[in-house]
Amino acid sequence: MIRASFESMLRTRQDVRWPAPGERISVKGLPGAGPSLLAATLHGETGRHVVLVADTPGDAELRFADLETLGTSAVARYMPQRETLPYEETDPHVEISSRRAEAISALLEGEARILVTTSRGLVERSPVSTSGGFGITVRVGEQTSRAELAEQLDSMGFEATTGVRELGDYVVRGGIVDVFPFGADEPLRIELWDERVESLRRFDLLSQRSTERLEEATILPVALSPELFEDAGRSSERRSLLELLPLDTLLLFEGSACDEPRRTQLWREIRQAREDLGDEDALPAEDLVLPPEAVSAQLNGLAVVHVDSPAGDATVGLGLDPHPPIERRIGLLVDEIRVALDRGDRALILCDSSGQLERMQEILADAAGTKLAARVHVAVGGLSGGFHIPGPEPLLVLTDHQIFARSRRVRRHRRLHGVAPLESIASVTPGDYIVHLDHGIGRFAGLERVRVGEETVETLKVEYAEGEILRVPHYRLDLIEKWTGVGDPDTTARPPAVHKLGGKKWKTLRSRTEESIRAMATELLDLYAHRSVSDGFGFSSDTRWQREMESSFLYEDTPDQRSAWLDVKRDMESPTIMDRLVCGDVGYGKTEIAIRAAFKAVQDGKQVAVLAPTTILVEQHLHTFAERLAGYPVRVAALSRMRTPAEQKAALLDLVEGRIDI
């Protein structure tokens, strides 16, 4: 819908002509996600390569996310700039180096037709094969060996570990090679038999169970290095993205991304960093970044479009209007939509999630009526900003994060969904006490490789009383945990007694513990049996205020946060007594769920008590609750040692008389 409207507008514009190689033009009137829309349209209309150069890395991520929403995922790639300047003694972030390698590979192999980067990402040089070929393709039935695979993975920047936990890890165990390549949600397991690939499978990190069988798999490098190509028998040269682009490429520069003083300053900083390093063997600066004069020479031969910058030879105004400044004013939102529909425009509201979509539909129906709401297209999708497209198919595009004045975060899909079994003992060092489920407490005595038949198995050595040794194979590490003492973590815990291998003490302790757990379980069952036949209070379904308050949250709900809130809300609206624990790390949005639940309760005439473990947290929560509920007739107060006796007495009196809500 969005691209079709924009394309129909462009077809009516006789004054719009895109530059040929060597020409430059300026374009204005592209607010919000307009630059991404232009990039997608230019590729679709001309078939040429398009490179969108954003002002900052954050802008580049937003532009790439825009392109995904606009339906270009198959041909669009993101080429991030390196996270540090050359010569800084910092290991490159594996996801950034992997993305760079994947973008260059996709460009050279004809898969990437639209690229998003920054001015630095455009000119940073990487080793590139001059004879073609990136990464390796493993196929079922082909000949290869463990040593050969390990050597190839090493040269591609993968790290040999004791267990695959995250992107860029690999491990060799017997005839199995596990590797976590870039672009995959799950690691890959390669099974070898007599130097032949027997099977290829994706597997789950937590359960270690196979999830998908494959006939072949391509493993891209996590970093580009000269050694990568030398090991594969291919020559390489250092090239920047700018040097690799075809001659018919359209370069779109946003704002000051093509600013020559900025390029010159970057070059000075890099040369100064090399000089400060004092290492004559360090790579020359021109091997790491394309010099400014070379950048200018390359740009002079390409077609350049300056977006919202007067640097071109001619200026074209495309006339998109910016997103109206609604900022949580639902009445203004309805007015804007009504005006657009009355003049014959279509209206589209993009929501960041299905939960936001449901809330938006409810708010529209409440505020505008079902008849008007039915004429508005509401869809899940994320754009960095909305706009109005004029022309024969006019379209008003609104975004929920702009409607509710909420910052938009690009959601990065985490590739690691769990922790491998080995993670639980990653911090154990020789001499530490550990607990084996079947044999009790012993001391960790290091790792040892043990020959079992024709295979070598890595084991964990545990020393028990009287010097007895237990060797636990790597595939049974789920039975092992690190021992932690009970009590104040700031004091030195008394070391535990080491058990005797095969003795009765550990079995007796386990037996007593199991009996205590059974007794506790019986008490809990009795308690929950009484609760299950007791009546609770069923709160009302969401009001318009509730939906507005939730939508005004400054950030996009995470999937887990959204799921937790729906569960809490379902519990509250049920007449069954509520019994739920919401768990989450610091900063993951638990307080927001508490605020929504408290507000929901207050609207049904209930008072809410929020208990906090410290006085400081009481004051922090007071401020947060009061700020979030400032637009509603809700009174929030605090009771703690930071309040004077008179304030405490007044608060208790107001609480008893119902003048305090939370």
XYZ file of C-alpha atoms in Angstrom:
662
model
C 0.000 0.000 0.000
C 2.720 2.507 0.985
C 5.039 1.813 -1.941
C 2.147 1.698 -4.426
C 0.937 5.125 -3.276
C 4.448 6.613 -3.489
C 5.116 5.080 -6.919
C 1.821 6.395 -8.319
C 2.734 9.880 -7.073
C 6.160 9.707 -8.741
C 4.641 8.640 -12.078
C 2.707 11.918 -12.218
C 5.842 13.982 -11.636
C 7.398 14.944 -14.965
C 10.133 16.926 -13.181
C 11.564 13.907 -11.354
C 14.577 12.319 -13.051
C 17.104 10.162 -11.256
C 20.806 10.880 -11.823
C 23.069 8.982 -14.190
C 26.622 7.982 -13.130
C 28.609 11.132 -12.379
C 25.522 13.277 -11.674
C 24.233 14.641 -8.360
C 20.793 15.861 -7.321
C 19.172 16.943 -4.054
C 15.813 15.686 -2.825
C 13.692 17.322 -0.141
C 10.303 16.541 1.327
C 11.049 13.063 2.710
C 10.123 13.107 6.423
C 9.941 10.052 8.689
C 10.782 6.831 6.878
C 10.818 8.709 3.557
C 14.497 7.989 2.748
C 13.914 4.237 3.158
C 10.767 4.461 1.016
C 12.759 6.244 -1.692
C 15.510 3.589 -1.582
C 13.002 0.731 -1.908
C 11.156 2.504 -4.727
C 14.317 3.388 -6.669
C 15.450 -0.222 -6.673
C 11.994 -1.460 -7.639
C 11.545 1.088 -10.449
C 15.076 1.113 -11.926
C 16.522 -2.283 -10.976
C 19.757 -0.513 -9.990
C 21.749 -1.120 -6.814
C 20.842 1.418 -4.118
C 22.993 2.334 -1.112
C 21.373 4.384 1.654
C 24.019 6.158 3.763
C 22.566 7.278 7.111
C 23.918 9.959 9.431
C 24.544 7.697 12.447
C 24.670 3.950 13.243
C 21.358 4.312 15.101
C 19.749 5.936 12.059
C 21.141 3.167 9.847
C 19.521 0.481 12.018
C 16.184 2.303 11.831
C 16.452 2.659 8.040
C 17.194 -1.040 7.652
C 14.190 -1.892 9.847
C 12.078 0.429 7.654
C 13.177 -1.475 4.549
C 12.137 -4.779 6.130
C 8.660 -3.343 6.776
C 8.540 -2.103 3.164
C 9.040 -5.641 1.867
C 12.680 -5.635 0.745
C 14.085 -8.243 3.168
C 15.193 -10.569 0.352
C 17.442 -7.963 -1.301
C 18.354 -5.572 1.542
C 21.425 -5.894 3.761
C 22.843 -3.836 6.620
C 26.576 -3.015 6.527
C 27.424 -1.649 10.000
C 30.514 0.420 10.624
C 33.101 -1.100 12.945
C 32.368 -0.333 16.580
C 35.884 1.049 17.176
C 38.405 3.007 15.153
C 41.411 1.197 13.662
C 44.407 0.604 15.962
C 42.248 0.503 19.096
C 43.097 -2.599 21.121
C 39.550 -3.929 21.287
C 38.255 -7.224 19.960
C 35.616 -6.697 17.256
C 32.040 -7.520 18.221
C 31.209 -10.826 16.556
C 27.733 -9.755 15.381
C 29.072 -6.590 13.746
C 31.961 -8.349 11.991
C 29.563 -11.118 10.887
C 27.085 -8.621 9.471
C 29.858 -6.878 7.546
C 31.075 -10.168 6.077
C 27.532 -11.209 5.158
C 26.761 -7.863 3.479
C 29.923 -7.936 1.340
C 29.345 -11.580 0.449
C 25.724 -10.889 -0.568
C 26.794 -7.905 -2.689
C 29.484 -9.829 -4.572
C 27.208 -12.825 -5.119
C 24.368 -10.667 -6.473
C 21.950 -11.191 -3.569
C 22.146 -7.696 -2.047
C 20.589 -4.959 -4.177
C 19.885 -2.441 -1.403
C 22.497 -1.711 1.265
C 22.243 0.488 4.355
C 25.370 1.851 6.013
C 26.992 4.997 7.426
C 29.652 7.247 5.919
C 32.289 5.313 7.899
C 30.845 1.937 6.942
C 31.041 3.005 3.308
C 34.810 3.635 3.366
C 36.181 1.116 5.909
C 38.271 -1.496 4.102
C 38.154 -5.269 4.629
C 40.011 -8.155 2.972
C 37.934 -9.318 0.006
C 38.582 -12.334 -2.230
C 39.567 -11.362 -5.769
C 38.806 -14.845 -7.062
C 35.294 -15.195 -5.600
C 33.911 -17.360 -2.849
C 32.935 -16.598 0.738
C 32.558 -19.076 3.536
C 32.114 -22.812 3.091
C 29.215 -25.033 2.033
C 28.929 -28.392 3.780
C 26.883 -31.127 2.080
C 25.708 -34.530 3.248
C 27.857 -37.223 1.638
C 30.873 -35.058 0.810
C 34.390 -35.894 1.971
C 35.942 -33.817 4.752
C 37.646 -34.354 8.097
C 37.331 -32.917 11.591
C 40.752 -31.315 11.311
C 39.911 -29.729 7.958
C 36.607 -28.342 9.237
C 38.241 -26.974 12.397
C 40.967 -25.289 10.338
C 38.381 -23.670 8.060
C 36.306 -22.450 10.999
C 39.409 -21.015 12.701
C 40.314 -19.085 9.547
C 36.748 -17.702 9.336
C 36.995 -16.188 12.809
C 35.065 -18.822 14.781
C 36.271 -19.550 18.304
C 36.948 -23.092 19.489
C 35.146 -23.605 22.812
C 34.168 -26.406 25.164
C 30.513 -25.960 24.206
C 28.531 -23.896 21.711
C 26.806 -21.077 23.583
C 26.628 -18.118 21.212
C 27.227 -16.830 17.712
C 30.775 -17.547 16.494
C 31.423 -20.601 18.726
C 32.351 -24.067 17.530
C 33.348 -27.303 19.250
C 34.728 -30.617 17.997
C 33.725 -33.729 19.971
C 34.550 -37.102 18.504
C 32.885 -37.306 15.101
C 30.649 -34.302 15.791
C 31.336 -30.651 14.949
C 28.896 -28.108 16.426
C 29.022 -24.541 15.086
C 26.863 -21.426 15.579
C 27.014 -19.483 12.273
C 25.773 -15.973 11.591
C 22.197 -15.664 10.337
C 20.968 -18.810 12.115
C 18.570 -18.943 15.061
C 20.027 -22.282 16.130
C 23.475 -23.902 15.906
C 24.428 -26.516 13.315
C 25.560 -30.063 14.100
C 27.792 -31.784 11.531
C 28.159 -35.540 12.055
C 31.138 -37.213 10.386
C 31.809 -40.875 9.754
C 35.101 -42.009 8.254
C 35.856 -38.492 6.908
C 32.440 -38.222 5.277
C 29.544 -35.935 6.251
C 26.901 -38.336 7.567
C 24.230 -35.769 8.556
C 23.532 -32.059 9.046
C 21.063 -30.876 11.677
C 19.956 -27.735 13.467
C 19.628 -28.335 17.207
C 18.209 -26.673 20.294
C 20.820 -25.316 22.711
C 18.975 -26.268 25.875
C 17.701 -29.738 25.050
C 20.454 -30.550 22.511
C 17.705 -32.175 20.412
C 17.599 -31.889 16.621
C 15.038 -29.456 15.226
C 15.672 -29.679 11.472
C 17.560 -31.968 9.087
C 19.462 -30.382 6.194
C 21.063 -31.637 3.003
C 23.530 -28.744 2.866
C 24.443 -25.665 4.867
C 26.522 -22.580 4.084
C 28.669 -21.187 6.894
C 29.695 -17.562 6.408
C 32.758 -16.115 8.173
C 32.284 -14.141 11.365
C 35.183 -11.919 10.306
C 37.049 -11.174 7.079
C 40.813 -11.630 7.277
C 43.627 -12.276 4.775
C 44.181 -15.667 6.438
C 40.615 -16.661 5.532
C 41.368 -16.453 1.831
C 44.959 -17.719 2.061
C 43.776 -20.887 3.818
C 41.234 -21.410 1.035
C 43.877 -20.909 -1.643
C 42.379 -17.600 -2.810
C 44.044 -14.218 -3.158
C 42.579 -11.152 -1.469
C 42.770 -7.382 -1.529
C 41.520 -4.762 0.909
C 38.440 -3.053 -0.465
C 35.761 -0.753 0.926
C 32.070 -1.066 0.157
C 32.349 2.073 -1.974
C 34.981 0.399 -4.174
C 32.869 -2.736 -4.653
C 29.717 -1.012 -5.914
C 28.645 -1.433 -9.573
C 28.891 1.704 -11.733
C 25.095 2.065 -12.038
C 24.629 2.264 -8.250
C 22.456 5.038 -6.819
C 23.966 6.473 -3.623
C 21.510 8.154 -1.240
C 23.214 10.349 1.378
C 21.115 11.555 4.319
C 21.806 14.911 5.932
C 25.544 15.384 6.493
C 26.536 11.776 5.684
C 28.421 12.992 2.590
C 30.080 15.860 4.426
C 33.680 16.179 3.185
C 35.017 17.788 6.416
C 33.658 14.777 8.324
C 35.622 12.372 6.068
C 38.764 14.474 6.427
C 38.440 14.541 10.229
C 38.023 10.737 10.331
C 41.155 10.315 8.215
C 43.162 12.614 10.521
C 42.027 10.687 13.616
C 43.027 7.345 12.103
C 46.457 8.553 10.999
C 47.033 10.095 14.421
C 46.000 6.815 16.103
C 48.581 4.902 14.037
C 51.241 7.454 14.904
C 50.368 7.233 18.621
C 50.596 3.444 18.428
C 54.316 3.697 17.655
C 54.346 0.375 15.796
C 56.131 0.514 12.451
C 54.699 -2.893 11.502
C 51.088 -1.739 11.911
C 49.012 -1.702 8.728
C 49.048 1.640 6.896
C 45.946 3.781 7.435
C 45.006 3.517 3.741
C 44.744 -0.277 4.122
C 42.023 0.179 6.741
C 40.087 3.196 5.444
C 39.763 4.659 1.964
C 41.587 8.053 1.946
C 39.441 11.199 1.376
C 40.846 11.912 -2.090
C 40.077 8.335 -3.169
C 36.541 8.658 -1.749
C 35.968 11.807 -3.811
C 37.254 10.080 -6.948
C 34.899 7.135 -6.423
C 31.895 9.386 -5.739
C 32.541 11.432 -8.869
C 31.862 8.332 -10.973
C 28.601 7.337 -9.266
C 25.033 8.670 -9.246
C 24.462 10.551 -5.981
C 21.196 11.686 -4.387
C 21.442 14.033 -1.388
C 18.407 13.712 0.891
C 17.500 16.903 2.771
C 20.841 18.468 1.848
C 21.464 21.199 -0.766
C 24.673 19.585 -2.054
C 23.316 18.430 -5.449
C 23.306 20.202 -8.816
C 19.473 20.263 -8.945
C 16.774 20.080 -6.287
C 13.619 17.970 -6.459
C 10.803 18.441 -3.943
C 8.777 15.280 -3.389
C 6.220 16.920 -1.123
C 5.618 14.335 1.597
C 4.167 15.961 4.720
C 5.455 14.958 8.178
C 3.519 12.927 10.754
C 1.101 15.236 12.620
C 2.203 16.054 16.211
C -0.527 14.075 17.994
C 1.433 13.272 21.192
C -1.212 11.184 23.009
C -4.118 13.512 22.156
C -6.634 10.941 20.962
C -9.138 13.625 19.979
C -6.549 15.171 17.645
C -5.815 11.716 16.182
C -9.506 11.252 15.339
C -9.649 14.746 13.796
C -6.601 14.077 11.584
C -8.044 10.770 10.389
C -11.481 12.286 9.728
C -9.981 15.150 7.673
C -7.858 12.709 5.643
C -10.794 10.398 4.899
C -13.089 13.317 4.003
C -10.654 14.536 1.338
C -10.460 11.055 -0.191
C -7.209 9.825 1.378
C -6.697 6.385 2.820
C -5.433 6.140 6.411
C -2.963 3.540 7.675
C -1.778 3.123 11.270
C 1.283 0.927 11.797
C 1.686 -0.742 15.198
C 4.895 -2.288 16.514
C 3.192 -5.462 17.763
C -0.072 -7.383 17.620
C -0.797 -6.268 21.193
C -0.430 -2.615 20.201
C -2.672 -3.280 17.192
C -5.474 -4.620 19.410
C -5.177 -1.642 21.754
C -5.210 0.801 18.824
C -8.356 -0.756 17.351
C -10.109 -0.532 20.734
C -9.047 3.102 21.255
C -10.232 4.074 17.754
C -13.566 2.329 18.221
C -14.101 4.071 21.587
C -12.993 7.527 20.433
C -14.255 7.650 16.837
C -17.007 5.065 16.707
C -16.957 1.734 14.919
C -18.047 3.209 11.566
C -15.067 5.565 11.256
C -12.664 3.061 12.840
C -13.621 0.462 10.208
C -12.346 2.794 7.450
C -8.846 2.957 8.975
C -6.317 0.292 8.034
C -4.455 -0.852 11.164
C -1.535 -3.231 10.621
C 1.507 -4.630 12.409
C 4.678 -3.027 11.090
C 7.389 -0.646 12.168
C 8.522 2.544 10.468
C 10.849 5.121 11.978
C 8.298 7.823 11.158
C 5.014 8.398 9.361
C 4.086 10.868 6.605
C 1.378 11.901 4.159
C 1.821 10.947 0.491
C -0.048 13.215 -1.976
C -0.944 12.273 -5.544
C -3.509 10.076 -7.301
C -3.511 7.517 -4.448
C -3.081 9.763 -1.376
C -2.215 7.993 1.857
C -1.829 9.115 5.478
C 0.663 6.849 7.284
C 0.669 7.087 11.090
C 2.786 5.135 13.584
C 1.681 4.152 17.064
C 4.974 5.224 18.638
C 4.507 8.764 17.280
C 0.826 8.846 18.236
C 1.761 8.064 21.848
C 5.070 10.020 21.872
C 6.985 6.810 22.485
C 10.564 6.272 21.321
C 10.881 3.467 18.792
C 13.431 0.749 19.444
C 14.635 -1.558 16.727
C 13.920 -5.038 18.049
C 16.978 -7.215 17.654
C 15.993 -10.845 17.516
C 18.290 -12.610 19.925
C 19.878 -15.605 18.302
C 20.566 -17.236 21.652
C 17.367 -18.539 23.240
C 18.895 -20.475 26.145
C 22.102 -21.510 27.789
C 24.043 -24.619 26.929
C 24.483 -27.140 29.774
C 28.175 -26.301 30.116
C 27.323 -22.707 31.049
C 26.484 -23.753 34.614
C 30.118 -24.644 35.377
C 31.792 -22.019 33.205
C 33.015 -20.137 36.299
C 34.356 -23.202 38.150
C 38.105 -23.322 38.797
C 40.178 -26.214 40.214
C 39.689 -26.466 43.969
C 36.091 -25.198 43.923
C 33.443 -27.334 45.593
C 30.821 -28.835 43.298
C 27.759 -31.014 43.857
C 26.979 -34.175 41.890
C 23.314 -35.160 42.040
C 24.090 -38.830 42.723
C 27.382 -38.651 44.657
C 27.286 -35.409 46.666
C 29.915 -32.737 47.346
C 33.424 -33.029 45.932
C 36.249 -30.793 44.705
C 36.695 -29.836 41.047
C 40.081 -31.192 39.922
C 40.136 -29.958 36.323
C 39.287 -31.360 32.899
C 40.748 -34.544 31.477
C 40.501 -36.302 28.129
C 39.801 -40.018 28.491
C 40.154 -42.648 25.790
C 36.960 -44.715 25.425
C 37.396 -47.321 22.702
C 38.404 -45.396 19.592
C 36.951 -42.108 20.824
C 38.402 -39.424 23.091
C 35.886 -38.066 25.599
C 36.373 -34.843 27.561
C 35.545 -35.360 31.239
C 35.309 -33.287 34.382
C 37.355 -34.669 37.319
C 35.761 -34.558 40.774
C 37.829 -35.490 43.843
C 35.964 -37.043 46.784
C 37.033 -38.104 50.311
C 40.118 -40.324 50.604
C 41.347 -39.097 47.205
C 38.795 -41.015 45.146
C 38.211 -39.587 41.650
C 34.980 -39.473 39.649
C 35.205 -38.578 35.940
C 31.990 -37.067 34.560
C 31.685 -37.082 30.735
C 30.728 -33.790 29.093
C 27.305 -35.101 28.095
C 26.355 -35.692 31.782
C 27.258 -32.232 33.052
C 23.560 -31.662 33.746
C 24.212 -33.646 36.969
C 26.793 -31.089 38.169
C 26.297 -27.750 39.942
C 28.683 -25.394 41.683
C 28.333 -25.483 45.489
C 27.206 -22.206 47.083
C 27.145 -21.654 50.821
C 24.130 -20.387 52.740
C 24.333 -17.032 54.502
C 25.799 -13.595 53.952
C 27.638 -13.546 50.610
C 30.006 -10.865 51.947
C 31.387 -13.201 54.608
C 33.595 -16.220 54.082
C 31.343 -19.272 54.029
C 32.456 -22.311 55.971
C 33.718 -24.935 53.498
C 31.504 -28.017 53.227
C 32.496 -31.548 54.159
C 33.505 -33.623 51.144
C 31.456 -36.789 50.773
C 32.816 -40.279 50.352
C 32.245 -41.774 46.932
C 29.613 -44.508 47.360
C 29.005 -43.579 51.035
C 25.648 -43.376 52.822
C 25.855 -39.781 54.121
C 24.793 -38.120 50.855
C 21.993 -40.646 50.265
C 20.675 -40.081 53.811
C 20.762 -36.296 53.337
C 18.919 -36.589 50.039
C 16.315 -38.883 51.588
C 15.627 -36.462 54.473
C 15.396 -33.543 52.079
C 12.920 -35.412 49.902
C 10.752 -36.127 52.990
C 10.787 -32.424 53.947
C 9.828 -31.444 50.413
C 6.934 -33.926 50.445
C 5.673 -32.448 53.740
C 5.917 -28.929 52.334
C 4.133 -30.034 49.158
C 1.294 -31.489 51.247
C 0.881 -28.160 53.068
C 0.862 -26.289 49.768
C -1.713 -28.660 48.302
C -3.994 -28.067 51.306
C -3.541 -24.308 51.007
C -4.278 -24.267 47.289
C -7.254 -26.593 47.719
C -8.825 -24.038 50.090
C -7.980 -21.178 47.711
C -9.485 -22.999 44.731
C -12.947 -23.168 46.359
C -12.823 -19.575 47.650
C -14.202 -16.673 45.597
C -11.952 -13.828 44.514
C -12.812 -10.471 42.915
C -13.205 -10.316 39.141
C -12.097 -6.919 37.844
C -13.816 -5.276 34.881
C -12.467 -5.548 31.352
C -10.281 -2.702 30.075
C -11.698 0.801 29.974
C -10.720 3.511 27.502
C -8.497 5.035 30.201
C -6.731 1.713 30.661
C -5.993 1.383 26.952
C -4.800 4.988 26.700
C -2.529 4.640 29.732
C -0.955 1.424 28.415
C -0.390 2.928 24.959
C 1.319 5.986 26.486
C 4.201 3.810 27.727
C 7.383 5.469 26.442
C 8.844 2.239 25.107
C 7.674 -0.632 22.993
C 6.621 -3.627 25.091
C 9.000 -6.566 24.808
C 7.309 -9.841 23.787
C 7.795 -11.279 27.293
C 6.536 -8.103 28.948
C 3.428 -8.126 26.775
C 2.802 -11.806 27.507
C 3.234 -11.292 31.273
C 0.810 -8.366 31.329
C -1.851 -10.300 29.393
C -1.512 -13.146 31.921
C -1.850 -10.756 34.880
C -4.837 -9.032 33.269
C -6.527 -12.387 32.610
C -5.993 -13.332 36.273
C -7.446 -10.033 37.506
C -10.587 -10.349 35.386
C -11.190 -13.914 36.608
C -13.207 -14.510 39.834
C -10.597 -17.082 40.887
C -8.130 -15.857 43.524
C -5.004 -14.582 41.782
C -1.689 -16.321 42.401
C 1.083 -15.186 40.072
C 4.754 -14.271 40.345
C 6.248 -11.990 37.683
C 10.008 -12.503 37.405
C 12.478 -10.445 35.399
C 15.924 -8.913 35.547
C 16.553 -5.273 36.474
C 15.276 -2.917 33.782
C 13.062 -5.455 32.014
C 9.725 -3.760 32.739
C 8.269 -5.360 35.877
C 7.309 -1.976 37.379
C 5.280 -1.059 34.293
C 3.226 -4.239 34.726
C 2.631 -3.313 38.383
C 1.499 0.200 37.393
C -0.978 -1.154 34.838
C -2.369 -3.674 37.331
C -2.687 -1.017 40.055
C -4.462 1.390 37.702
C -6.860 -1.351 36.605
C -7.704 -2.096 40.258
C -8.217 1.571 41.161
C -10.761 1.996 38.349
C -12.901 -0.660 40.056
C -12.831 1.234 43.351
C -10.051 -0.782 45.002
C -7.036 0.540 46.903
C -3.619 -0.873 46.055
C -0.624 -1.491 48.328
C 2.814 -1.742 46.704
C 5.447 -3.230 49.018
C 9.127 -2.479 48.334
C 12.198 -3.940 50.098
C 13.980 -0.619 50.734
C 13.097 2.965 51.594
C 14.832 4.250 48.469
C 12.767 1.940 46.270
C 9.583 3.222 47.930
C 10.504 6.779 46.894
C 11.492 5.674 43.382
C 8.206 3.820 42.911
C 6.255 6.800 44.271
C 7.828 9.012 41.612
C 7.340 6.452 38.810
C 3.700 5.658 39.665
C 2.808 9.337 40.091
C 4.458 10.280 36.788
C 2.766 7.495 34.792
C -0.686 8.231 36.253
C -0.407 12.034 36.255
C -3.177 12.483 33.689
C -5.781 10.576 35.701
C -7.674 11.216 38.989
C -5.503 8.815 40.961
C -3.766 9.763 44.220
C -0.456 8.025 44.955
C 1.243 8.322 48.364
C 4.188 6.752 50.193
C 4.692 5.416 53.693
C 8.293 4.929 54.828
C 10.954 6.108 57.282
C 11.682 9.050 54.964
C 8.291 10.515 55.929
C 7.872 12.513 59.166
C 5.618 11.076 61.903
C 2.998 13.689 61.004
C 3.134 12.713 57.314
C 2.870 9.030 58.200
C -0.152 9.669 60.447
C -1.861 11.761 57.760
C -1.187 9.119 55.104
C -2.656 6.361 57.285
C -5.755 8.475 58.003
C -6.244 9.233 54.285
C -5.769 5.556 53.528
C -8.454 4.509 56.032
C -10.875 7.135 54.714
C -10.298 6.103 51.077
C -8.590 9.294 49.878
C -5.441 7.417 48.762
C -5.719 5.049 45.797
C -2.181 3.604 45.669
